[in-house]
Amino acid sequence: MKTLSLLVLILIGLISPAGAVVEWDNRCWSDDKIERVRSKFELEVKPGVAEYKKCDWNNAYYQTLAGLVLMDLMGELNETNDKYDQAIIGKNPFDYFSSRATKIVIESSCHQALAYVRPQLSKSTVHVCPGIEDAGALYIGAIMVHEVRHFDDFDHVPCSGPHNRGVLACDSKYAEQGAYAVSTEFLVKVSRTPNLEPSIRKQARSKAITEFIQRFNSRPFDIEEGVALLNDRNKLYFYDGEKPVQVGSSPGKDYVMISSDDFVTFAGAKKKERLKFDYRESYDKDDFGYKPRYLEGLTAKEIPKFRDQSLYGKFACTLFSDQLRCISSDLKEVERVDIPSKSAVSFIYSELSGIVESEQLYVVDKSGTLYFVPKTWEELKETSSLRVSETRLSLISIGPWGDASEIVVQQDGRVMIYDWTSAQWSSAPHLEKFKAKKMFAPFYWSKKLQQL
Amino acid sequence: MKILIQSAALLGLILSFAPASLMADDLTPCYGRTAFERLRKRVTLEIAPGVPGLRMCDKENAQYKLYSALTLIESLTAPNEEADDFDTFILSREPWDYVYLETGTFKLESASEEVCRDRAYIVGAGDSAFRQVQVCPSIVNFSALGAAENLLHMIRHAQGHKHESCKRGLNKGAGGCDKSYLEKGANAVSAEFFVKVARDYGVSGAIEREARSSATTYFLSRFNELPLDLEDGIGLLRDDGDFVHYAGRTPRVIFESLPRESQLTAVSSTPFFIRSATCRVLMFEYDRNPKSVEDRLSERQLCSAFQLDENEEIRDFIEIPGMMCALLSESVHCRKSAGELKAHIIPVENARGFLYSRSSAFLGSLAFSIVDSSGDVVPLPLTWDEFSTIQELKAGERKIDLISIAEWSDSKEIAVRLNGDVVIFDRKSNSWSDAPALSGFKAKRLIAPFVWSPKIHEL
């Protein structure tokens, strides 16, 4: 893509270098498959780029070609020509790409981009940036078709929504058929092609949903912003101030909806797995990144004490009722800090808050005591007991609500709204009898999106 | 060094009378996510370790106060496209451009940082490495409007613009003045910023009023060469209710027909009109395009400051350093300007008004007195500590046929007699003469100094 969201940058920074991408992404393509793709383009490798290394998923050069191989091998995709698939790229995405791009330049450095084109200089050259090796083979395909769409004079506009607000990383509408529409359509097609592996189809659908939510200033398919609420019967609801709509269920009683992630995610300590809500009545295994790896290390005694997980700054933390345990981004160090009350409930984190300090991770316990989690790994290593905040709030979840309000779930299950301007609390409308266990916010949803 | 523009006395009075809605907090808007995120993309803000995290709309939170000040600057829509007498475009059309072009980053320092330990002002800018504006946690003591002005003011200082000592007006001899508005120094930046805020369509009424008042205060008191055709002089309340500006020539009427029972007083040269038996104090605010007296005077509650009934007949009010007093027909009520609110009450008889001037050679030891209709004078203590210990007042032996007196020049004083004549006292010859161009003019009271021009009303 021309620009890279902060979110993606953060993820890239946190992904384990030891190949934490999903299995089919890790496939080592044969020389002839690589060569078939390589022969179709003029390749320029800028000085400073690491030499081509076969089957090395940290090698941008190999990764770029591997992404193209995957797209090539997909061949013809299912095309339905409906509201989700606008039939811009045709059935064969590799043909779409190779008919427009003749040259690929592997760059040694770029400013906040995974790939870019400069149509004013060349309408057939695609520049690939370091960092693309972390995108995964499927997404590289999306990036490639996205970039060549710019040759048809489709530019981006600044994002008006909360994701990348003000950054030139959005299109106005899906129906305008710009570069993001093309990459999203590619993902939709992959998700709907029966002869592809289920795992690749699932990931494509998940990524397409993310793009529909984040990349179009006028969100398609009536997608609304709200929150995801899990009630005491483990049903998952979408709530935007109107009557809540059930959109799914928790994967099971043993699963905890976790805080501070990019998707509605549940962690099951017993089964040692993380499951991501897939906008259907099922879940995707979330084995991307290093957090699930840490879940694998839980002992039988620790399982009942498991409360929450959070990715925070440059490290990830798991919360137990009596202990905070964090792991460094290189997976080499683990720090443990006791929770004084031994009754921790969950993490509390808000990027922008009028209730708690913004961008500060807290642990909240049953009494409503908030504990500051140190902001840096170095600080955490020096911490023997968590500092107590003067603010006491019996919360379990917190999230943004409109322009100047916040929505919270209290430990008694009530959902409340806090207005920054008046500094007043009020009950969330239509939720008088709703007993919430946890909340994920913001959460974007529509019936049509779920039907993808 | 930054000098706060309002005197403590004026602030004390305004805070004493202002309803809650006009308190400083109303000058710090609660901005939402959209404004915040827009700002965050436009400014680099560094936070020192130990500074509490951002808490939106919490006016006691230093990070929010800084963000709200910057957002206020950033959100100004600048309706004026060209410079005029009030706005010399130092800050260009939009003040944000000035911030953006002249600064690199803002750093919110912790309270223990050296720059924040020994400075009287709240916001500093390192002169030597000016690409970073250092802001101290005491920014929380400012409103967003005040902090925004302070930031721009300090940036101007860091560009080499320094103050000089004040050569006129109430601040004479003190520091903190600039030579002229057109010299475009730090005071000019402050005045221009307030002008821009006052003219902005998007700010709240409270912010607009405060900005207009602050701009005026700068124009009146912070330039040794008065801008906007402003002229030194005195304010006179004529016995028919007209309020005029007098500078030794034919007086110019500022507005007409105040209710006849009104009395004039001043705090830091800002005129206040007391509406007897209504509990109202009308503050003259140099407002724009006035149509009537009520349009151009803002009302403040007087009775609440002294816990008086609304139908009490208040004859006069005065604030002197450390103390403020209300005069009723049978008693004088004084209280400290700040802190303890309880008034100390002493009975008096037939009081007509306060007579006060610390610089009057004629008054001498009677610098602060109550005068009655016959010219009998009751001297009052000049300090709260002394006043609060006495239970009764005794008339002095000297009779004084004056209701108010003030300095007119280095060698002369100007006064209003009990019969309303305006007269001038020559300190050298110890003699009185009629004030020029005031034949037949009967005054109720004067205030001085009083700087004015018709143009100031155009702001």
Tab-separated table of C-alpha atoms in Angstrom, chain A residues 165 167 352-359 391 400-403 405-406 420-421, chain B residues 30-38 40-41 51-57 61:
chain	number	residue	atom	x	y	z
A	165	ARG	CA	-7.286	10.075	10.786
A	167	VAL	CA	-3.296	10.307	6.952
A	352	LEU	CA	-7.912	8.922	24.932
A	353	SER	CA	-9.793	9.215	28.185
A	354	GLY	CA	-11.380	11.708	30.507
A	355	ILE	CA	-11.793	9.052	33.186
A	356	VAL	CA	-8.315	7.582	33.520
A	357	GLU	CA	-4.932	8.703	32.218
A	358	SER	CA	-4.759	8.237	28.454
A	359	GLU	CA	-2.359	5.683	26.988
A	391	THR	CA	-8.561	7.054	40.913
A	400	PRO	CA	-14.559	5.495	23.237
A	401	TRP	CA	-18.130	6.660	22.700
A	402	GLY	CA	-18.835	9.483	20.275
A	403	ASP	CA	-16.678	12.560	20.125
A	405	SER	CA	-17.789	10.556	25.826
A	406	GLU	CA	-16.697	7.155	27.017
A	420	TRP	CA	-16.478	14.677	29.224
A	421	THR	CA	-18.146	18.048	28.871
B	30	CYS	CA	-13.875	20.662	26.503
B	31	TYR	CA	-12.576	19.466	23.166
B	32	GLY	CA	-13.520	16.054	21.792
B	33	ARG	CA	-11.646	13.319	19.981
B	34	THR	CA	-11.843	14.863	16.520
B	35	ALA	CA	-10.192	18.110	17.570
B	36	PHE	CA	-7.645	16.272	19.642
B	37	GLU	CA	-6.644	13.857	16.912
B	38	ARG	CA	-6.384	16.672	14.385
B	40	ARG	CA	-1.998	15.532	17.576
B	41	LYS	CA	-1.120	15.196	13.916
B	51	VAL	CA	4.005	14.159	34.272
B	52	PRO	CA	0.532	12.643	34.765
B	53	GLY	CA	-1.090	11.205	31.643
B	54	LEU	CA	-3.587	13.102	29.550
B	55	ARG	CA	-7.092	13.241	30.985
B	56	MET	CA	-9.510	14.827	28.558
B	57	CYS	CA	-11.440	17.897	29.678
B	61	ASN	CA	-4.570	18.137	34.073
